[in-house]
Short mmCIF file of C-alpha atoms in Angstrom, two decimals:
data_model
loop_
_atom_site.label_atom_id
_atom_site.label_comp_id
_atom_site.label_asym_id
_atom_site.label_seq_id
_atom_site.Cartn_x
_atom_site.Cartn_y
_atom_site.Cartn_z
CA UNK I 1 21.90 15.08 13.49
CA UNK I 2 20.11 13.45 10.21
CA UNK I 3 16.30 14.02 10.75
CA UNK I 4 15.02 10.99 8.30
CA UNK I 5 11.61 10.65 10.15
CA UNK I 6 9.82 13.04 7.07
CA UNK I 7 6.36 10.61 7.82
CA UNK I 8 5.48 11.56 10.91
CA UNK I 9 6.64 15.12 10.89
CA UNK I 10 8.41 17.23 9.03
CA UNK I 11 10.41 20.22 9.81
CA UNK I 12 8.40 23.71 9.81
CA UNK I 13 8.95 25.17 5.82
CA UNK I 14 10.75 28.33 5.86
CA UNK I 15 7.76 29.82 3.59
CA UNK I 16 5.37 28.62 6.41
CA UNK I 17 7.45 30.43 9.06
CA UNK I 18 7.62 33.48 7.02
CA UNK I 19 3.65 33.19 6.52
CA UNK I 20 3.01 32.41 10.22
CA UNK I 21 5.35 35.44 11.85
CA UNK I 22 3.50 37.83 8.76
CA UNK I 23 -0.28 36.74 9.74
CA UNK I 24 -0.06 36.97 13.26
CA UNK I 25 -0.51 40.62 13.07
CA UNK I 26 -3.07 40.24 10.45
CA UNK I 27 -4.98 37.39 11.11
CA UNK I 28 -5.99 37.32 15.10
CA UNK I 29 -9.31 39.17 14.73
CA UNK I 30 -12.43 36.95 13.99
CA UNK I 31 -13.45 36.11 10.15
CA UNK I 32 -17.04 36.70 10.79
CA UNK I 33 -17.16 40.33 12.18
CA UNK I 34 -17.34 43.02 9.85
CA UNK I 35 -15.21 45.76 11.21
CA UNK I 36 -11.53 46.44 9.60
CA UNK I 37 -9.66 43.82 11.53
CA UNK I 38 -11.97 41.30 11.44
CA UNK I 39 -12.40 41.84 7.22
CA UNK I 40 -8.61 41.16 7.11
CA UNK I 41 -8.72 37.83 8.96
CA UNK I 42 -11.34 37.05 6.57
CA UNK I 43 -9.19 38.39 3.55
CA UNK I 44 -6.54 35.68 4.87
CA UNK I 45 -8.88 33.09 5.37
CA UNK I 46 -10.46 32.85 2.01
CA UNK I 47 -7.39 33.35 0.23
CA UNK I 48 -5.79 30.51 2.18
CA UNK I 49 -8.32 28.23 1.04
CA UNK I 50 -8.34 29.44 -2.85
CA UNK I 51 -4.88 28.10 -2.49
CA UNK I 52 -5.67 25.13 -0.90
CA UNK I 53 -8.76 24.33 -3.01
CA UNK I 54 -6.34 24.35 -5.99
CA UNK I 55 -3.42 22.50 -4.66
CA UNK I 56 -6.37 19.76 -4.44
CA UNK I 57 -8.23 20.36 -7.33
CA UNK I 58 -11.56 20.87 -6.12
CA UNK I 59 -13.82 23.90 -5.23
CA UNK I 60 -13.27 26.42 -2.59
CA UNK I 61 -16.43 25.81 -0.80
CA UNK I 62 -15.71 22.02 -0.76
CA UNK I 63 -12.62 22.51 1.46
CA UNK I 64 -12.70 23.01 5.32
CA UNK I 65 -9.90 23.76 7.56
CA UNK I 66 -9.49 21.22 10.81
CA UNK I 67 -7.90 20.88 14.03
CA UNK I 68 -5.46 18.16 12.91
CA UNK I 69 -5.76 15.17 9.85
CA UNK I 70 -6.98 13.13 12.38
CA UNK I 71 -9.50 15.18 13.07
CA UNK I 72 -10.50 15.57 9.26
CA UNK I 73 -10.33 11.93 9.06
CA UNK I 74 -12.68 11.40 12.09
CA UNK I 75 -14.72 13.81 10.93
CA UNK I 76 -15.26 12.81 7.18
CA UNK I 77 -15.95 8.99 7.83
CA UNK I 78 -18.56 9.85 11.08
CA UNK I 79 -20.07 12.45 8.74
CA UNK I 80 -20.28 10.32 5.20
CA UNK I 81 -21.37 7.68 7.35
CA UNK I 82 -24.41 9.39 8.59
CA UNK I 83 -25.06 11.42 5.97
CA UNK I 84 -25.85 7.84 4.37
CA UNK I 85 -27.52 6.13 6.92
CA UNK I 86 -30.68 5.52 4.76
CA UNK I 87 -28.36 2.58 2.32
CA UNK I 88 -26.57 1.19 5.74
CA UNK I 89 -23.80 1.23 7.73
CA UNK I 90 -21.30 -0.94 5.98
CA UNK I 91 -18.07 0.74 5.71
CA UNK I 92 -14.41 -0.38 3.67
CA UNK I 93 -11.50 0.34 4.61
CA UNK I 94 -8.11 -1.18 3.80
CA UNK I 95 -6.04 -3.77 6.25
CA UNK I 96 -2.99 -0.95 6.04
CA UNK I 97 -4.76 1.94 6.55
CA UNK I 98 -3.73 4.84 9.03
CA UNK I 99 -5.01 3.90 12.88
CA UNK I 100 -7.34 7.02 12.42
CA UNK I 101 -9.11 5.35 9.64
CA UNK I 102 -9.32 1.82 11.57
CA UNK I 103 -10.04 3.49 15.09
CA UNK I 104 -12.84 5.79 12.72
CA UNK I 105 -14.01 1.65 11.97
CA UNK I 106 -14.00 0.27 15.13
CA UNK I 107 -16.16 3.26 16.43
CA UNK I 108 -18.34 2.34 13.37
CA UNK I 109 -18.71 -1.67 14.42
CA UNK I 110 -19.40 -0.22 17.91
CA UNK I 111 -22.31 1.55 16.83
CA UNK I 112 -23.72 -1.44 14.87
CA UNK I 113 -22.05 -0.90 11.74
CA UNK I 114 -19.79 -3.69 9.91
CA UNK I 115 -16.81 -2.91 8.66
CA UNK I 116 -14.69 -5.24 5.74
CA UNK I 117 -11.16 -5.01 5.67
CA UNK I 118 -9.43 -5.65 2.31
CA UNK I 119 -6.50 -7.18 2.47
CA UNK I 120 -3.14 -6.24 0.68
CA UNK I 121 -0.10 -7.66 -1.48
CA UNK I 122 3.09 -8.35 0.15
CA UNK I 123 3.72 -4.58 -1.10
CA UNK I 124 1.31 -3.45 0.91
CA UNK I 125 -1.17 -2.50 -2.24
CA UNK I 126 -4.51 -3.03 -2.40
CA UNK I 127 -5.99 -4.68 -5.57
CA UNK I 128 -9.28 -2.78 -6.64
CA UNK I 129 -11.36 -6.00 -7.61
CA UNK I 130 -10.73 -6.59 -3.72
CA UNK I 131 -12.87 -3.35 -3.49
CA UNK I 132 -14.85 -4.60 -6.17
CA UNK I 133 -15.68 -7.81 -3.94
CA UNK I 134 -16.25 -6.00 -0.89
CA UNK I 135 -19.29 -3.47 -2.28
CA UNK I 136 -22.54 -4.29 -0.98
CA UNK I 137 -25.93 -2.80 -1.46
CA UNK I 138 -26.03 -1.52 2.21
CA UNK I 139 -22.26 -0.01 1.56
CA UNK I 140 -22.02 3.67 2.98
CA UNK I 141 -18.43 4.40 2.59
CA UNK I 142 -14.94 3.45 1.03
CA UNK I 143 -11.92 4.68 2.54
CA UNK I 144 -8.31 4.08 0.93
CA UNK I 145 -5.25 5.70 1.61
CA UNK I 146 -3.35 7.47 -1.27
CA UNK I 147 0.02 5.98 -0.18
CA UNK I 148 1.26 4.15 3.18
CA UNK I 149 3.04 6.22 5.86
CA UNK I 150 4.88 2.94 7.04
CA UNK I 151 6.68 1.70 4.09
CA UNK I 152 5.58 4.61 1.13
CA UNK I 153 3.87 1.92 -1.56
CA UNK I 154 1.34 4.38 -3.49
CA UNK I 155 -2.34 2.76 -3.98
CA UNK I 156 -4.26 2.83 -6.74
CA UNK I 157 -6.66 5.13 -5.58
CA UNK I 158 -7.97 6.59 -9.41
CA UNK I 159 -9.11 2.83 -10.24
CA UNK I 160 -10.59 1.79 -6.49
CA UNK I 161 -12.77 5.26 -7.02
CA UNK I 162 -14.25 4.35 -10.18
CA UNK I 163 -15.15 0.90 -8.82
CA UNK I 164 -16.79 2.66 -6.40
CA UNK I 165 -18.46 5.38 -8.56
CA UNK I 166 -20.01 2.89 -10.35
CA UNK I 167 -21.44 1.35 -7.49
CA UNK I 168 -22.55 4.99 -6.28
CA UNK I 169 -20.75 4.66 -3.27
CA UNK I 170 -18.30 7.78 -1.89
CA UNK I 171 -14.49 6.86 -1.46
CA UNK I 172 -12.37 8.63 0.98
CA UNK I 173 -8.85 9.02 0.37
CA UNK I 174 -6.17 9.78 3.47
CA UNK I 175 -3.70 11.54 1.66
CA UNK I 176 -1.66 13.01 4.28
CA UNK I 177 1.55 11.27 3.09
CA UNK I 178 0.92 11.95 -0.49
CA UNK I 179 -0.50 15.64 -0.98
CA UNK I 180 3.03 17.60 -0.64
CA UNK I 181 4.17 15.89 -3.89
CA UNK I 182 0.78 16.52 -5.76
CA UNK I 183 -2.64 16.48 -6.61
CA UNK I 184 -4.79 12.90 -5.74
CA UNK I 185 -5.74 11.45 -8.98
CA UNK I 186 -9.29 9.80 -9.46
CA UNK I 187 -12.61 10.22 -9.01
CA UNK I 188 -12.77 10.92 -4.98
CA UNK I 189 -15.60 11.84 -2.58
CA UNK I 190 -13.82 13.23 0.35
CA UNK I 191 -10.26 13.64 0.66
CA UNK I 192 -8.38 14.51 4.29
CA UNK I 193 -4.96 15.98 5.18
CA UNK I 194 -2.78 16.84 7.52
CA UNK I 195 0.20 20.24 7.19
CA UNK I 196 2.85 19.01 9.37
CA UNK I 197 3.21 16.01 7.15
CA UNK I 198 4.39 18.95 4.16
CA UNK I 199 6.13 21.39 6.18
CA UNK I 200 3.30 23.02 7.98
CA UNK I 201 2.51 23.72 11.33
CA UNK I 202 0.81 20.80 13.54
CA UNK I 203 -2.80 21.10 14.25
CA UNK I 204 -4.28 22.21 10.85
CA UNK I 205 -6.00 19.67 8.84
CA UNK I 206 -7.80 19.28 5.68
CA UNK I 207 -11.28 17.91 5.09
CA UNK I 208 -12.27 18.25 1.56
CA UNK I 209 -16.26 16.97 0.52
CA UNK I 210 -17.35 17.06 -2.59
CA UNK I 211 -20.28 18.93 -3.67
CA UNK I 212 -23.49 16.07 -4.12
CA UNK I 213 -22.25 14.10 -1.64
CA UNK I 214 -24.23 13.09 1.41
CA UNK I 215 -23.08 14.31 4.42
CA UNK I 216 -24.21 14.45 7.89
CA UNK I 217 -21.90 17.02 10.59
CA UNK I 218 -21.80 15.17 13.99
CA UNK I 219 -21.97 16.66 17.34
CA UNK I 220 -22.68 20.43 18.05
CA UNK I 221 -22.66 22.58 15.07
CA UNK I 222 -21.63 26.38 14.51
CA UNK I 223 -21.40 28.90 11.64
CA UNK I 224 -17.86 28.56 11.11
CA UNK I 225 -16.63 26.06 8.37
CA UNK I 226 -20.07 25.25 7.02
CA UNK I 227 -20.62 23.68 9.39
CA UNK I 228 -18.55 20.99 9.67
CA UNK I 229 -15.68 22.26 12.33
CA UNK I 230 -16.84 23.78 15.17
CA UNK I 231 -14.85 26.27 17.04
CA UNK I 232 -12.65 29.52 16.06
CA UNK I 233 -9.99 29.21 13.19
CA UNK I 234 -6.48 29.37 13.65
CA UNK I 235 -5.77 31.67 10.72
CA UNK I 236 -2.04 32.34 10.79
CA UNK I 237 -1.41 28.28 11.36
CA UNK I 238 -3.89 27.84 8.25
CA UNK I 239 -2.35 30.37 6.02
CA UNK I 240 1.31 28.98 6.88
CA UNK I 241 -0.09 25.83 6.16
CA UNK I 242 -1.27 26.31 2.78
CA UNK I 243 1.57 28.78 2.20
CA UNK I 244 4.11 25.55 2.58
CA UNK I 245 1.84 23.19 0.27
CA UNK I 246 2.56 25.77 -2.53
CA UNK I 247 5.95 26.10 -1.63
CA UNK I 248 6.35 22.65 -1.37
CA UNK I 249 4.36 21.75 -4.90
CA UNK I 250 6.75 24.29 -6.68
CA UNK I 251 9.68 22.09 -5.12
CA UNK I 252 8.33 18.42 -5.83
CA UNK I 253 9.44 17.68 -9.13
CA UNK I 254 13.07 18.16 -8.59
CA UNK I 255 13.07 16.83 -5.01
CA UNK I 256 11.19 13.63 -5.81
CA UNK I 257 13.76 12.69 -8.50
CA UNK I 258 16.48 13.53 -6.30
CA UNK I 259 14.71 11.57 -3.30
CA UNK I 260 13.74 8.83 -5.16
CA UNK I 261 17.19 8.19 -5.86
CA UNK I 262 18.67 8.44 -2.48
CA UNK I 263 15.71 5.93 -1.60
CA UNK I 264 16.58 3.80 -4.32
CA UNK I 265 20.78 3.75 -3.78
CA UNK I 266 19.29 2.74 0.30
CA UNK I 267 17.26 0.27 -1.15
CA UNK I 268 19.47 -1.32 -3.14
CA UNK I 269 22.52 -1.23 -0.80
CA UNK I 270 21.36 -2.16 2.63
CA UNK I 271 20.86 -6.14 1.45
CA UNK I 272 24.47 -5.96 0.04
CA UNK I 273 26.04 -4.14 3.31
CA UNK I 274 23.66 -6.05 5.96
CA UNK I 275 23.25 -9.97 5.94
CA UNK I 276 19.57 -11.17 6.81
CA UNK I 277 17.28 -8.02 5.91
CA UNK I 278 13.99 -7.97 3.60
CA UNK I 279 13.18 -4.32 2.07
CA UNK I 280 9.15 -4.09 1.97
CA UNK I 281 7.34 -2.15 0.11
CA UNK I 282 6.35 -1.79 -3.70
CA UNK I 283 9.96 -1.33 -5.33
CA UNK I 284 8.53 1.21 -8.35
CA UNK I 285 5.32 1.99 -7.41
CA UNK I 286 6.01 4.26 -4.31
CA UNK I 287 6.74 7.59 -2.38
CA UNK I 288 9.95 9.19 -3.20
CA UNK I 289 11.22 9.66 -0.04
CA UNK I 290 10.25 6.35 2.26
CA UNK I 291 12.39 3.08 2.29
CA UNK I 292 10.97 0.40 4.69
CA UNK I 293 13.42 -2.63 5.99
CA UNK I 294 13.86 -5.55 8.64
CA UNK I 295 16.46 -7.21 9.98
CA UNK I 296 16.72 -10.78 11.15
CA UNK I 297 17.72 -11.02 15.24
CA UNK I 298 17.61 -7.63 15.66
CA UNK I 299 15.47 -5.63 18.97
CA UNK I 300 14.12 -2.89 17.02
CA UNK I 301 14.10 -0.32 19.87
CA UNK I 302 17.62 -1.14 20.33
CA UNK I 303 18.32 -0.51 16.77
CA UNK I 304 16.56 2.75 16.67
CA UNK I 305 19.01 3.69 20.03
CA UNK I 306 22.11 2.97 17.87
CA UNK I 307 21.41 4.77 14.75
CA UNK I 308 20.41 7.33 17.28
CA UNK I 309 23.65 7.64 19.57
CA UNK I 310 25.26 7.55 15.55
CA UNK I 311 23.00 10.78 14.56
CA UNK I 312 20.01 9.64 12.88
CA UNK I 313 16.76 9.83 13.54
CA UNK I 314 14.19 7.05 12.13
CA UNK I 315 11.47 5.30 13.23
CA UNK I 316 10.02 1.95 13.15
CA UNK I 317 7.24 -0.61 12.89
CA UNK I 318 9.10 -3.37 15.06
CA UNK I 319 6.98 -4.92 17.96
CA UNK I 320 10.14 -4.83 19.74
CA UNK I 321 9.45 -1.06 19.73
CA UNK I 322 5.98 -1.05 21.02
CA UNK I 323 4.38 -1.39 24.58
CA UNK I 324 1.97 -3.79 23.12
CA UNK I 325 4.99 -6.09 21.83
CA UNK I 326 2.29 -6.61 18.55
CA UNK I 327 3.78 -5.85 15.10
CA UNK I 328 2.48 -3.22 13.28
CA UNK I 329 -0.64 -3.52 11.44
CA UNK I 330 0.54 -3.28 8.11
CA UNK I 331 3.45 -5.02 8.42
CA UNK I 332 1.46 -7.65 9.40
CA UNK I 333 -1.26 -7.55 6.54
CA UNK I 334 1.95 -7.56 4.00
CA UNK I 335 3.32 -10.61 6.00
CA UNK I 336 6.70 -9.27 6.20
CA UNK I 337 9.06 -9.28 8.57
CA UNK I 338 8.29 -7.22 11.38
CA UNK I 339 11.17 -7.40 13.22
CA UNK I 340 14.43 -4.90 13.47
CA UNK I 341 12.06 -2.79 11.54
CA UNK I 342 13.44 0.17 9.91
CA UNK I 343 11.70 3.29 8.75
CA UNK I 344 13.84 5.99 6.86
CA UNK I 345 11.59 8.80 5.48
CA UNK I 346 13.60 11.57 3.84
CA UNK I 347 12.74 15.26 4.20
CA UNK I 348 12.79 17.71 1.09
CA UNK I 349 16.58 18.98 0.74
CA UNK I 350 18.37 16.07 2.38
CA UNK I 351 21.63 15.40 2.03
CA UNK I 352 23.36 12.74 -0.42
CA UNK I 353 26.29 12.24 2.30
CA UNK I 354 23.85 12.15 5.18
CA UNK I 355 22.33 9.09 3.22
CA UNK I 356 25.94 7.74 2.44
CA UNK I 357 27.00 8.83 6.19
CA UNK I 358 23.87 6.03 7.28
CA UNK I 359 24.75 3.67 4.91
CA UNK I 360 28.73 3.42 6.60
CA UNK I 361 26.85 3.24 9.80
CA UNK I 362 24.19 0.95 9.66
CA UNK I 363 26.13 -2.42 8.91
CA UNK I 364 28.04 -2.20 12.52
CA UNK I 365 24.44 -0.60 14.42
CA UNK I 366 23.26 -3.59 13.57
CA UNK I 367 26.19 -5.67 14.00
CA UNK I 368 26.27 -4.36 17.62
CA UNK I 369 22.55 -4.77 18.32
CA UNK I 370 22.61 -8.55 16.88
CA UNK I 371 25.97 -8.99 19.33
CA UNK I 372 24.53 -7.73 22.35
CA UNK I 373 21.55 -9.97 22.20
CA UNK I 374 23.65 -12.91 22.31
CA UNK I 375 21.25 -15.02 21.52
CA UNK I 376 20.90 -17.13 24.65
CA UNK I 377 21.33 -21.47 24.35
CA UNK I 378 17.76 -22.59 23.87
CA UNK I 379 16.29 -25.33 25.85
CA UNK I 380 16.11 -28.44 23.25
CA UNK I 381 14.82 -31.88 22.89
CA UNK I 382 15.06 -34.33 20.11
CA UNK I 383 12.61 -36.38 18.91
CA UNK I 384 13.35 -38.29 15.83
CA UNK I 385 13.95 -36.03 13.21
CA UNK I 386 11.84 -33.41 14.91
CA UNK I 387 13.78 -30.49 17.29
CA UNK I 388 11.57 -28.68 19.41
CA UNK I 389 12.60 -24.93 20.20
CA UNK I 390 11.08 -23.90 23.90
CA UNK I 391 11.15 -20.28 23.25
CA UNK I 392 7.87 -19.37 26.23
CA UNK I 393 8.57 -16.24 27.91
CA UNK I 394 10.84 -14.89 24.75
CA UNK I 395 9.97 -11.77 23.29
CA UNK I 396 10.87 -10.71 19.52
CA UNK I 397 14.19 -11.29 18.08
CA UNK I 398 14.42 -14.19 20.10
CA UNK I 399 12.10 -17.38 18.84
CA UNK I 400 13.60 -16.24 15.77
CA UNK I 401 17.54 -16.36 16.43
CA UNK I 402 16.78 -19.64 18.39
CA UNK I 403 15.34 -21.10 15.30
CA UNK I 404 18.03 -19.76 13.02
CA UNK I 405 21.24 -21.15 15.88
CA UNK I 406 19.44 -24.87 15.92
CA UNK I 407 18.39 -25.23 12.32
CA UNK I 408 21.11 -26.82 11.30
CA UNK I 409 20.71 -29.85 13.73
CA UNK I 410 18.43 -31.16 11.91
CA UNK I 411 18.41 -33.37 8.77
CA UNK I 412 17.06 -32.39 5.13
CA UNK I 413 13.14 -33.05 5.75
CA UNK I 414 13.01 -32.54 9.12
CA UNK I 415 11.03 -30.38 11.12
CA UNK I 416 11.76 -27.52 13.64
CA UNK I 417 8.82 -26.77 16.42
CA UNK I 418 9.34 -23.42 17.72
CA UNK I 419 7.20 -22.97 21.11
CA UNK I 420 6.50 -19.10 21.41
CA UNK I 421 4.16 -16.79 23.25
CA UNK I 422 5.05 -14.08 21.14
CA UNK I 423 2.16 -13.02 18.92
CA UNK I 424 5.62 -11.70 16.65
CA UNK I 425 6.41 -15.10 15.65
CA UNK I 426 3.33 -15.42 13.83
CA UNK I 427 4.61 -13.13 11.24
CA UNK I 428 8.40 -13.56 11.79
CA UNK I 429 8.99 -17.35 11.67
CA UNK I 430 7.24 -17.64 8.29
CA UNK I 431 8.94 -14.69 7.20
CA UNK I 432 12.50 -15.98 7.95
CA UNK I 433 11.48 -19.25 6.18
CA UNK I 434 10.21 -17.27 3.22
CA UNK I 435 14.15 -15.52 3.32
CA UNK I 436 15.58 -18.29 3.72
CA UNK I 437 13.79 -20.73 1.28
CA UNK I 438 12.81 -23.02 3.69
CA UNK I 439 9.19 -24.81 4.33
CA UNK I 440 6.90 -23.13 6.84
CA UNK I 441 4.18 -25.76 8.28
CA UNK I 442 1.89 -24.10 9.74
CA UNK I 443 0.88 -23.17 13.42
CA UNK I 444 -0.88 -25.54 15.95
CA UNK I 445 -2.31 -24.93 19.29
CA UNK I 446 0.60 -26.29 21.93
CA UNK I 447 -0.10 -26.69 25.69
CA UNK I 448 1.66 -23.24 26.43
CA UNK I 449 1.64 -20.55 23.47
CA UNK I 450 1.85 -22.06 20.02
CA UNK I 451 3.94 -23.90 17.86
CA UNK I 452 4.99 -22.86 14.79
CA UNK I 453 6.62 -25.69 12.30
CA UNK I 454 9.05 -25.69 10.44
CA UNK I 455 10.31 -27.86 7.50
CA UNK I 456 14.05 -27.94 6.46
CA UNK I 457 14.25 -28.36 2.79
CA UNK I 458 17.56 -27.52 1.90
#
């Protein structure tokens, strides 16, 4: 089995193991007592985060050891946030941003804060001057993620923090995807990881703050962490965790050229072996390891099933995938398409013929997937040189393979209206006409759903 789902987890280092088995005979006593055991959990703790403090490049007192990277992301915006409530509670966050960050927002706009979302390229990058805009005098916080987990483009995080430097306003930067390969460039406020994303265990998290900046620990408060995260450390999972960043830092040079070009060879082959597919993301300015694509009349849970039952394991950010049957976020604020979405995320020491192994098996997954659809006869009406495409009730690929099998019925400068229910098809249908070089309307209200129009122009 090919494990090429490196962005949500990967596999547990073999340095971390090692570290983990070696400090759980060391490190179970508590730091803060000052007999012999208790003076060796403390030994491990502090040296843990020396280590850590320099993988990041800040001080060892700025660093704090959570629960999870969710946690440290929770816990940095509700704390910078408060520790600031004398300017206001205006917070800004990207439109692709991690769902901790945007749940972290919503709890903020429940509260009475406002929250402004900047939007992104069709790379999914931010452009700082939308930062710029977005500053206010009652501005508390910036958050911006160091690079996206869904489709790997890298943001440019040094030149959004000295926008907001110079507007005296703290940035946070998520960089759970990015911190395995290195350091976070800029001039940051607060920074928040996660281990498992580098080779760590699960549930140890980094929360990094800056010394001079406000901040305000919510909820009970103890002695441990300064402060800021309540409750008894898990010492051997923190020392494993910060064991594997080092490990993993000594590795990245060499592995991110070798990833980069196994992400590359993907990225450059799957349009050649697989008709209808758009690769997302920024092309140069990326992760090495994360290639994002989608592909026309495709169910993306089925998809996922077939590369499965073929050995590899990816995920996706296809609505066809989700109970919601909504597209993911950032697909959506790129305006890609979202459907047949395919994530590939390499770990550190994959492979070149697992790659070539997927790339010989993804033309007939998909092939098979796009088959067993079928595609069913849509119900049709003509009206001049208008057809209208009752697709009510059809969930994503559907609308969209309707639209494709009728298109042709109609004459150079005519219109398509697709009828959908699908809140899909508000990204996909102008998405196919973008692939396809044909003229996408607009959307109007219909008397079931929506109708999307389309123009053929060629």
């Amino acid at each position: 089995m090919a494990y090429f789902d490196a962005a949500s987890a990967t596999p547990l280092h073999p340095v971390a193991r090692q570290a983990l088995l070696a400090s759980l005979d060391e490190g179970w006593a508590d730091p803060a007592r000052l007999y012999r055991e208790g003076r060796k959990a403390r030994m491990l703790l502090d040296a843990a985060r020396e280590a850590a403090a320099e993988a990041v490049g800040c001080r060892a007192d700025e660093v704090v050891f959570t629960p999870s990277g969710t946690r440290a992301v929770h816990m940095g915006i509700a704390g910078a946030l408060a520790g600031r409530r004398r300017v206001g509670r205006h917070l800004i966050v990207s439109a692709v941003e991690h769902s901790c960050v945007l749940h972290s927002a919503e709890v903020c706009e429940a509260e009475g804060g406002d929250v402004t979302r900047v939007a992104v390229s069709r790379t999914g990058a931010v452009d700082p001057s939308g930062y710029a805009r977005a500053l206010r005098a009652d501005t508390a916080l910036a958050c911006l993620q160091s690079a996206n987990h869904e489709v790997g483009t890298v943001q440019p995080v040094a030149e959004v923090a000295e926008v907001c430097r110079a507007a005296g306003v703290p940035l946070l930067v998520d960089a759970a995807q990015s911190l395995g390969w290195g350091p976070v460039e800029g001039d940051w406020s607060l920074l928040a990881a996660s281990a498992h994303k580098w080779g760590g265990p699960s549930g140890v998290g980094l929360l990094v703050v800056r010394k001079g900046v406000r901040y305000a620990a919510q909820g009970p408060v103890d002695e441990r962490e300064s402060g800021r995260a309540p409750g008894f450390e898990n010492i051997p999972a923190v020392v494993a965790a910060v064991a594997s960043l080092r490990a993993v830092r000594a590795e990245a040079d060499r592995e991110a050229a070798r990833l980069g070009e196994l992400t590359r060879r993907i990225r450059d082959r799957v349009p050649e072996l697989v008709p209808d597919v758009e690769v997302v993301g920024d092309a140069g300015r990326r992760l090495p390891g994360i290639v994002t694509f989608s592909c026309l009349y495709v169910d993306g849970e089925a998809l996922l099933h077939e590369l499965d039952r073929a050995g590899f394991s990816v995920s996706s950010g296809s609505s066809c995938t989700s109970g919601t049957l909504t597209p993911s976020h950032v697909l959506k604020a790129m305006g890609v398409l979202s459907e047949g979405n395919v994530r590939v995320s390499l770990p550190a020491g994959t492979a070149e013929e697992d790659v070539e192994r997927f790339l010989r098996v993804l033309p007939r997954a998909v092939a098979d997937v796009r088959e067993k659809l079928g595609a069913p006869v849509p119900v049709t009406a003509v009206r001049a040189e208008e057809l209208v495409v009752d697709s009510l009730g059809k969930r994503c690929p559907i609308p969209v393979i309707e639209l494709a099998k009728v298109f042709g019925e109609v004459p150079v400068g005519g219109l398509v209206r697709v009828l959908s229910d699908d809140e899909a098809a508000r990204l996909d249908i102008p998405a196919w006409c973008e692939m396809r070089g044909q003229q996408y309307v607009g959307e109007e209200p219909a008397e079931q759903g929506t109708a999307y129009l389309v123009r053929r122009v060629s």
